[in-house]
Amino acid sequence: MKTNLTYRKHTPKDYKNGSAVRWCPGCGDHAILNCLHKALAELNIEPHDIAVISGIGCSSRLPYYMNTYGLHGVHGRAAAIATGTKVANPNLSVWVTTGDGDSLAIGGNHFIHAIRRNVDINIILFNNKIYGLTKGQYSPTSEKGFISKSSPYGTVEEPFNPAELCFGARGTFFGRAIDVDLNNLTDLLVASAKHKGTSVVEVLQNCVIFNNGIHAKITDKASRPEKTILLQHGKKMLFGVNNEKGIAIDANFQLKAVTIGQDGYTLDDVLVHDATTKDSTLHLKLAQMGYENDLPVALGVIRDVEAPTFENEYEKQIEEVQKKMPVKSFTDFLMSSKNMWELK
Amino acid sequence: MKTNLTYRKHTPKDYKNGSAVRWCPGCGDHAILNCLHKALAELNIEPHDIAVISGIGCSSRLPYYMNTYGLHGVHGRAAAIATGTKVANPNLSVWVTTGDGDSLAIGGNHFIHAIRRNVDINIILFNNKIYGLTKGQYSPTSEKGFISKSSPYGTVEEPFNPAELCFGARGTFFGRAIDVDLNNLTDLLVASAKHKGTSVVEVLQNCVIFNNGIHAKITDKASRPEKTILLQHGKKMLFGVNNEKGIAIDANFQLKAVTIGQDGYTLDDVLVHDATTKDSTLHLKLAQMGYENDLPVALGVIRDVEAPTFENEYEKQIEEVQKKMPVKSFTDFLMSSKNMWELK
Amino acid sequence: MTDNTIVNELKDVTIRFSGDSGDGMQLSGTLFSTLSAILGNEIATFPDYPAEIRAPKGTLQGVSGFQVRIGSHDVYNAGDKTDVLVAMNPAALKVNAENLKKHSIVIYDSDSFQKKDLEKAGFKTDNPFQELNLNSVQAIPVAITSLTKSALEDMGVDNKIMLRSKNMFALGIVCWLFNRPADIAERLLKEKFGKKPLIFQANIKAFLAGYDYGNNTHLTASTYRIETVKHEKGFYIDVNGNLATAYGLIAAAEKAGLRLFLGSYPITPASDILHELAKRKDFGVKALQMEDEIAGICTAIGASFAGHLAATSTSGPGLALKSEALNLAVMLELPLVVIDVQRAGPSTGMPTKSEQTDLNMALYGRNGESPLAVIAAFSPTDCFDAAFWASKLAVEHMTPVALLTNGYIANGSSAWKIPNMDDYPTIVPPYVQKHFDGDPSTWKPYLRDEKTLARYWAIPGTPGYMHRIGGLEKDYYTGNISTDPDNHRLMVKTRQEKIDKIADFIPKQEVWGDKNADTLIVGWGGSYGHLLEAAKKIRKAGKKVAFTQFKFIAPLPKNTEEILRTYKKIIVAEENNGQFASYLQGKFGNLPLHRFNRITGQPFSIEELVTEFIQIIDRKTIDNENKSYVSKTYA
Amino acid sequence: MTDNTIVNELKDVTIRFSGDSGDGMQLSGTLFSTLSAILGNEIATFPDYPAEIRAPKGTLQGVSGFQVRIGSHDVYNAGDKTDVLVAMNPAALKVNAENLKKHSIVIYDSDSFQKKDLEKAGFKTDNPFQELNLNSVQAIPVAITSLTKSALEDMGVDNKIMLRSKNMFALGIVCWLFNRPADIAERLLKEKFGKKPLIFQANIKAFLAGYDYGNNTHLTASTYRIETVKHEKGFYIDVNGNLATAYGLIAAAEKAGLRLFLGSYPITPASDILHELAKRKDFGVKALQMEDEIAGICTAIGASFAGHLAATSTSGPGLALKSEALNLAVMLELPLVVIDVQRAGPSTGMPTKSEQTDLNMALYGRNGESPLAVIAAFSPTDCFDAAFWASKLAVEHMTPVALLTNGYIANGSSAWKIPNMDDYPTIVPPYVQKHFDGDPSTWKPYLRDEKTLARYWAIPGTPGYMHRIGGLEKDYYTGNISTDPDNHRLMVKTRQEKIDKIADFIPKQEVWGDKNADTLIVGWGGSYGHLLEAAKKIRKAGKKVAFTQFKFIAPLPKNTEEILRTYKKIIVAEENNGQFASYLQGKFGNLPLHRFNRITGQPFSIEELVTEFIQIIDRKTIDNENKSYVSKTYA
Ligand SMILES: Cc1ncc(C[n+]2csc(CCOP(=O)(O)OP(=O)(O)O)c2C)c(N)n1
Ligand SMILES: Cc1ncc(C[n+]2csc(CCOP(=O)(O)OP(=O)(O)O)c2C)c(N)n1
Ligand code: SF4
Ligand code: SF4
Ligand SMILES: [Mg+2]
Ligand SMILES: [Mg+2]
């Protein structure tokens, strides 16, 4: 994404439009919207150079609240629509707002293929582990056993972990945030925009109506320092109320939480986060923390790797071809056809 | 899959039907078909207890050559159809035959969701890295730069590695084979059938017409011992003409090929394959060998982990509910409705 | 105080509870309709949700309504205009103003008609009634919020529970107004909240407070009693169309001796079918929420292949996605029930609104010549019969059947007499083992029953009948893949004839009304109640008219052409741009059609129907052209 | 030997090259048609592939044919029955036997008519001609295989190359038979194989050997020359329909000053459009092969939003999958060209065969009232004009346009005169900046141009026109989401009117033939050539008849009803079960329709058309009923 000449420094207000916001009071989506306004101001992209594209779901209503170009599509297809928009005009800053159902149920295929192609779009995945707009069915991220309208006796299927799927599709950027921590969410959105290629930002979002408190265990102010860890590239992986704990690795390549000064662990044992290694093994283990073990859930930029983007490679190929076969008019093209003949 | 009482020991012939096989002479699909006949005979499943379900593609023609129940569906949807069949009748042995386009392009979503649910179906993925039936377009597994009818100047996108995607969807079974090694392919099919849950068997298959030799580098008799390694659960990971080489791991958890007796490496340094660890980190690294490094490509059962299957969990839930609310006739059910009233 | 209010006897009354989404109006409405049914009234309901889960409080977008019509008999629909409106805030008043009868009663919560409330609803003055020109309505302010609060004061419940109980206070007033005995309400509340004693107590208290308030203050000069005529004796429950659809499938599976399978994906307004069937594990129902609509229908196809009664449920956008796989089912000739709860389109359209615009898609929305059976349900309770029929035809004729309902009847409810299942026909799957003397050697997978042209059902697991089916064209005799031109022609013809032959197995079309009328009103599916009532009113107005509503759309009943050719004028009334009319005209040609098309996302207005139909009846000319979609308001 | 064979002048001849898929018959046919075109003949071709990539050698399933019709003029289609058949094996003879004219010439490779070859093709005797009752054809055995081998013996090429050159030997014979100068063939072969000298040499040698063999042996008593009449002067190339479609899009993009974008997924018989546009990076075309059809159309929608001329190409099953997203494009009111190269359905059907059965799906295959424009191409070369028109209407009217071609015209080819692009109209995108005095403040995203009712195009990246669009119903004035009933009605009407208004911008329908005929033959799309020729033959037979072929299906040209009402009988001829006939009848009513429907996967047979049409012309009664799908062979 190239940013056009910026006329003046923007403020979050420049990205808001007048429409009344229609999410339920207390819904985590409000926070995500605000953070996006802030992130865009920080990035200082012209509102007319932004396209926000969505599918269907509560989360997918977001484009209506932006003073940018926006397209509210059909369920699950935002990543594909956004691919078309970005390839057509690589100068646009293209965002996708989507839900866990929208992007991982019906839209799963476009999600993994956009990631594989590494189109430079920024996907914000509102993960509330529920279908909000259709009033409370389980989603592909709902825990096994989850009771909902469509699973009155509990689900019998394993959920996806969006990070795992992203890496399985060879993702180059993955980050995670919680809806209640505005600063870090804003930072993460900024980082995702700066990444060239498909970035996936998973926001653990609360649906007050149909799945209230689903992330509370980790997002509650009280438990947050113990239950989450903010990863920062180049920094030690520390957490805890006083950053007294850290993530270390054992000989079997298993991660574990250690307390500095206890059991003989020192700061040196704590890993330094490198988001940029091509090999995703460690990123994956970090992203899995807290899901099948009791390590803190990783937030922040977990993976941010450089790789060619689809639209750039495509443009480059066009340029190369045009160098070899200089553009002419359609008529000239036909007239230079090898198979042409003349009737006189 | 429960096998019904077997009347007699079956032979491969029992699974063939009279139809003339219509694949191109020399196509790798012939070998896969033969191995499936053999594997079923070895498993000794009654032909009438087998359903082979496919999408569209050369690979998806396979059901027509089976003396079993078969359904040739629409493009990309075999995994979903098979899910319905298996959930409806868990006693059937359900197989899916599919291509790289069928299961990873249009069918990608059903592929990952079947795997996530762990439905007990056996997916044979014929990976010829091309669209055969439509005469030669690139597929999601074609290497970047691949020239085909639809990519006359070479593709500009990264391919999927089916194993990565399978693990990203929390796969419980993944194996790989080459079409020219009939014994190991047959063994792998047998192992995949024995696995309870979704098993993915990737067969590196040659399309003589549109992508001849695409796997030759590793499948050629001459290079095979150096370029491939057959993983066997509980055995050392050895390869080379005389099994003189092995796979070891370094301190950074990077795999490497070592020659026993050289550079101080002994047999003790060579890893023992454990297909059954829940943690998929090492399985993933094994499955990636040969793709972005020059390690030998892993064949055989790479991952085979126990986990509840969707259809069993579903049946169990039905049983539990029925225990609590014993089955009655529909009329009795209505008549016991709490909201009923009588008009006299 | 003794009761000296006047009690008026009414035949029929329409009441609408309206407020914010959070105000619990759906519950007040449901309870009122259920208890009226228990009292022996006929009922019909029409929940009218907003599209947003929770729009900002007090705004027009957030208004959620529940309309109940109760009457002594002939309650075929939930009514047009309301006799009584309960308005919990100014937005509710504004949204419903157009639909108030001239002298209707409006009970409103005066606590929430304050300045800021009025502003939120876009009122400019402090007299909303005047502003809306509602000069002849009987506006009754009740301080519902504060009265509820004071009623619950001594219970020690929190503010939230107090506020949530307002709807019961309102219900209490309405029950008093219509002379509904309070004890039935108490019983219903107990069933609903029995497990949560505190909530139950709060609700009951608020309800009684409202009831007594009406009584004590003589809130209106008169109260009403709805006549009850003798009804069919029996046991009743309240069902909406989605529930009845789910029940129809369960009943059909039982009759056919098959397990029921549903492959689905949630979508408004069809999700409740999935919800209900997911609950029905007691019947062994397998109801899978899949990753998308395509997987929904594909699992159903897989389950049908495996020998289950398989269905898939969705709404318009979902049916569009299913079309490729539905076409596969046509080729496979497997039983499949495809339920489309139509909503307002095109595209995402207006998901919570209803119309009849998916008929064309159900008939034609697939590549190639792809015939299937199409059935449309008349009313909430008729969804049971329609789903039963759809299942029967699917299984016995080995074909997909599209069942069209719509948001209006899917969410609307009526009292439903629990049927005697012995009155329903058997369903006999054409199992292959019962034919060919149980000898597979002469059988081929596409050999057909002579009467139905259905192929026989050979189910995986059955020894001896192994076979392969698929979406490619196949040989008429062997079932093998074939590209032979004459064979293709024969197969195209046979698939069509198989559907056409269903006409031999369905009831003849019936006509209601004047034998010697010149004009026939034609409708299909969910508009039944509105059209029947309009027809009745037209007769009352002294005009001759006949009326027929189609449930079986493809194939049409055998006597359809005969009926249509009897009349000089045919008015085809649809909530679309004339799809059924064109279907009839395209099929029969030369029909004297008038198209009455209304696409508003709302059910027909009976008043409008009557006026316009009478005009057409009185007119001299015939007008096949489709001009009636022109909107009066804007054109 | 001097040439003393007799040379006959012919107007028109149909030749079919037929053999195994591997025999290279497509190349022989293509070369023969191209060089005939270069000589000034009119040409039409019909490649007839098997469904399998490589069916077993020598079997009926493996037969691949390429039919070429060449003539002096009026070659509108590739002909019914063949005058000359080249049969490389017995299967090829058998498959084509039905389509041989009575006294046709059959040149066959006697080397491959051995016992085992005959058995593979299911012959029971050693005289296949007798077995097939081909007693009056002129059967000419040529040892093509061994003669080719001996011709190439001294070249030192391997057996594979020798066998692969058989097709050139056969071509040589046919070129001799029709007096085509050998040097043009040499030139064409050089262009084809210039980069592979060995292959080129082998091909040329085999070709000349065949040519000389014919000449030297006086293979037939007479050879033929096809009259060449004066043609329009100019430069020509050979195009098939898919190539012409791709070119039409490129030309339209150039005219509109837009970049061209294609989002697609491979599918027979549409893939070649993707292939060609993927090549055309020299024009900056962006042609993406996506993960499925839905992503194909969705990327196109995204690109259209971003201001490109966007298209998506597919065949029937793919269009079914696209229907939900296509409906979104209807709501978004963005330009989009959706190409459906129709193939035989339903479901997967017969992918390599052609029919016209997707019309209903294009018109109606979406939820809600979802109007769009539908255009159908007449012939391979007309695909260029049709694609150009589709693009023009899409851009200028801000709507999706469905362009229907079919397998027959998509793979069939003709000589195409390179057009002077100045003769084509301009295409003017309704950019928003050019309106509202360039001032965004009074603009709303769904405000419309008065004449077209198209909304204005505001493209991301343009300062000041930021806006949001989507699939939910929107307010007529503000473009905001709306569920207002009257507004919905207005929007439904407006979307329909926008499409109806296109009729103001397209050519009037023209009628060919007798002014005072009683009978009008009506067709649409790709059957043009067959119907026109049939009409001409009917006139030659002394009957009066008129003929009209529809390219613009939705909306219909303005004078359509006027034309239709002129005739006493209307024969609507379609390769489906009467979809266009029902569309006309449903729209206009009271049309005296006869439906002629043939669904065989093959193009119409002109002979059959002529016979049946004359019968209908002579008949006294009118028969709107759709009974004609009954197959003669099997019924
Ligand atoms: C084709 C189609 N299928 C289904 C729906 C109904 N639908 C709308 S949103 C949604 C899921 C919403 O869940 P999610 O994506 O998690 O978003 P959330 O509302 O939770 O933010 C569904 C099933 C639809 N609109 N279109
Ligand atoms: C809906 C739909 N889209 C596209 C096609 C065309 N199609 C048939 S098979 C195929 C891909 C085949 O590739 P693959 O799955 O790799 O199978 P292979 O032939 O290589 O075994 C395609 C694109 C189709 N039949 N249906
Ligand atoms: S339903 Fe849930 S996700 Fe949707 S707006 Fe309300 S709180 Fe948010
Ligand atoms: S085209 Fe390729 S994959 Fe298909 S049958 Fe032939 S060799 Fe096999
Ligand atoms: Mg969600
Ligand atoms: Mg393939």
mmCIF file of C-alpha atoms in Angstrom, chain D residues 16-118:
data_model
loop_
_atom_site.group_PDB
_atom_site.id
_atom_site.type_symbol
_atom_site.label_atom_id
_atom_site.label_comp_id
_atom_site.label_asym_id
_atom_site.label_seq_id
_atom_site.Cartn_x
_atom_site.Cartn_y
_atom_site.Cartn_z
ATOM 1 C CA ARG D 16 -15.284 -34.304 -40.525
ATOM 2 C CA PHE D 17 -11.916 -35.450 -39.262
ATOM 3 C CA SER D 18 -12.416 -38.154 -36.698
ATOM 4 C CA GLY D 19 -10.186 -40.458 -34.695
ATOM 5 C CA ASP D 20 -8.863 -41.174 -31.249
ATOM 6 C CA SER D 21 -8.278 -38.251 -28.900
ATOM 7 C CA GLY D 22 -4.579 -38.769 -29.519
ATOM 8 C CA ASP D 23 -4.837 -38.766 -33.290
ATOM 9 C CA GLY D 24 -4.559 -35.014 -33.703
ATOM 10 C CA MET D 25 -7.827 -34.587 -35.535
ATOM 11 C CA GLN D 26 -8.442 -31.181 -33.985
ATOM 12 C CA LEU D 27 -5.261 -29.909 -35.606
ATOM 13 C CA SER D 28 -6.039 -31.356 -39.040
ATOM 14 C CA GLY D 29 -9.451 -29.757 -38.854
ATOM 15 C CA THR D 30 -8.230 -26.385 -37.686
ATOM 16 C CA LEU D 31 -5.577 -26.196 -40.361
ATOM 17 C CA PHE D 32 -8.018 -27.184 -43.047
ATOM 18 C CA SER D 33 -10.535 -24.572 -41.997
ATOM 19 C CA THR D 34 -7.938 -21.834 -41.692
ATOM 20 C CA LEU D 35 -6.464 -22.452 -45.075
ATOM 21 C CA SER D 36 -9.899 -22.547 -46.630
ATOM 22 C CA ALA D 37 -10.650 -19.205 -45.046
ATOM 23 C CA ILE D 38 -7.420 -17.830 -46.401
ATOM 24 C CA LEU D 39 -8.549 -18.972 -49.826
ATOM 25 C CA GLY D 40 -11.648 -16.867 -49.380
ATOM 26 C CA ASN D 41 -14.174 -19.475 -48.344
ATOM 27 C CA GLU D 42 -16.613 -18.989 -45.560
ATOM 28 C CA ILE D 43 -15.976 -21.422 -42.799
ATOM 29 C CA ALA D 44 -17.588 -22.758 -39.676
ATOM 30 C CA THR D 45 -16.188 -25.416 -37.404
ATOM 31 C CA PHE D 46 -17.502 -27.711 -34.724
ATOM 32 C CA PRO D 47 -15.014 -29.509 -32.519
ATOM 33 C CA ASP D 48 -16.696 -32.433 -30.808
ATOM 34 C CA TYR D 49 -14.490 -33.631 -27.934
ATOM 35 C CA PRO D 50 -14.979 -36.674 -25.775
ATOM 36 C CA ALA D 51 -15.543 -36.059 -22.074
ATOM 37 C CA GLU D 52 -12.523 -38.114 -21.053
ATOM 38 C CA ILE D 53 -9.023 -36.763 -21.408
ATOM 39 C CA ARG D 54 -7.907 -40.048 -22.876
ATOM 40 C CA ALA D 55 -10.425 -42.818 -23.053
ATOM 41 C CA PRO D 56 -9.031 -46.238 -23.941
ATOM 42 C CA LYS D 57 -7.669 -46.278 -27.466
ATOM 43 C CA GLY D 58 -10.010 -47.329 -30.174
ATOM 44 C CA THR D 59 -13.175 -47.174 -28.063
ATOM 45 C CA LEU D 60 -16.290 -45.238 -28.920
ATOM 46 C CA GLN D 61 -15.807 -42.998 -25.869
ATOM 47 C CA GLY D 62 -12.416 -41.945 -27.098
ATOM 48 C CA VAL D 63 -13.532 -40.588 -30.456
ATOM 49 C CA SER D 64 -12.660 -36.969 -31.034
ATOM 50 C CA GLY D 65 -14.062 -35.185 -34.032
ATOM 51 C CA PHE D 66 -13.579 -31.873 -35.753
ATOM 52 C CA GLN D 67 -16.130 -30.844 -38.314
ATOM 53 C CA VAL D 68 -15.422 -28.127 -40.863
ATOM 54 C CA ARG D 69 -17.904 -26.652 -43.201
ATOM 55 C CA ILE D 70 -16.613 -24.522 -45.997
ATOM 56 C CA GLY D 71 -18.552 -22.775 -48.665
ATOM 57 C CA SER D 72 -18.800 -19.893 -51.010
ATOM 58 C CA HIS D 73 -21.234 -18.016 -48.799
ATOM 59 C CA ASP D 74 -23.991 -18.381 -46.245
ATOM 60 C CA VAL D 75 -22.033 -20.705 -44.025
ATOM 61 C CA TYR D 76 -23.868 -19.919 -40.804
ATOM 62 C CA ASN D 77 -23.133 -23.130 -39.029
ATOM 63 C CA ALA D 78 -20.887 -26.149 -39.203
ATOM 64 C CA GLY D 79 -23.391 -28.253 -41.111
ATOM 65 C CA ASP D 80 -25.470 -31.279 -40.178
ATOM 66 C CA LYS D 81 -24.334 -34.263 -42.123
ATOM 67 C CA THR D 82 -20.957 -34.778 -43.615
ATOM 68 C CA ASP D 83 -19.901 -35.066 -47.233
ATOM 69 C CA VAL D 84 -16.470 -36.333 -46.397
ATOM 70 C CA LEU D 85 -15.429 -38.290 -43.337
ATOM 71 C CA VAL D 86 -11.843 -39.088 -42.427
ATOM 72 C CA ALA D 87 -12.010 -42.039 -40.041
ATOM 73 C CA MET D 88 -8.763 -42.973 -38.366
ATOM 74 C CA ASN D 89 -10.296 -46.071 -36.763
ATOM 75 C CA PRO D 90 -13.496 -48.143 -36.725
ATOM 76 C CA ALA D 91 -14.848 -46.346 -33.648
ATOM 77 C CA ALA D 92 -14.689 -43.063 -35.543
ATOM 78 C CA LEU D 93 -16.666 -44.608 -38.354
ATOM 79 C CA LYS D 94 -19.283 -45.994 -36.028
ATOM 80 C CA VAL D 95 -19.779 -42.806 -34.044
ATOM 81 C CA ASN D 96 -20.233 -40.753 -37.194
ATOM 82 C CA ALA D 97 -22.205 -43.209 -39.275
ATOM 83 C CA GLU D 98 -25.560 -41.631 -38.527
ATOM 84 C CA ASN D 99 -24.385 -38.286 -39.769
ATOM 85 C CA LEU D 100 -23.067 -39.343 -43.143
ATOM 86 C CA LYS D 101 -24.857 -38.105 -46.196
ATOM 87 C CA LYS D 102 -26.016 -40.893 -48.421
ATOM 88 C CA HIS D 103 -23.276 -40.644 -51.020
ATOM 89 C CA SER D 104 -20.551 -39.304 -48.866
ATOM 90 C CA ILE D 105 -16.888 -40.165 -49.142
ATOM 91 C CA VAL D 106 -15.266 -42.019 -46.259
ATOM 92 C CA ILE D 107 -11.495 -42.076 -46.262
ATOM 93 C CA TYR D 108 -10.306 -44.506 -43.617
ATOM 94 C CA ASP D 109 -7.028 -45.779 -42.303
ATOM 95 C CA SER D 110 -7.092 -49.409 -43.389
ATOM 96 C CA ASP D 111 -4.124 -50.149 -41.103
ATOM 97 C CA SER D 112 -6.344 -49.614 -38.126
ATOM 98 C CA PHE D 113 -9.374 -51.472 -39.382
ATOM 99 C CA GLN D 114 -7.970 -54.809 -38.300
ATOM 100 C CA LYS D 115 -9.841 -57.458 -36.373
ATOM 101 C CA LYS D 116 -8.917 -56.238 -32.887
ATOM 102 C CA ASP D 117 -9.674 -52.644 -33.859
ATOM 103 C CA LEU D 118 -13.103 -53.650 -35.077
#
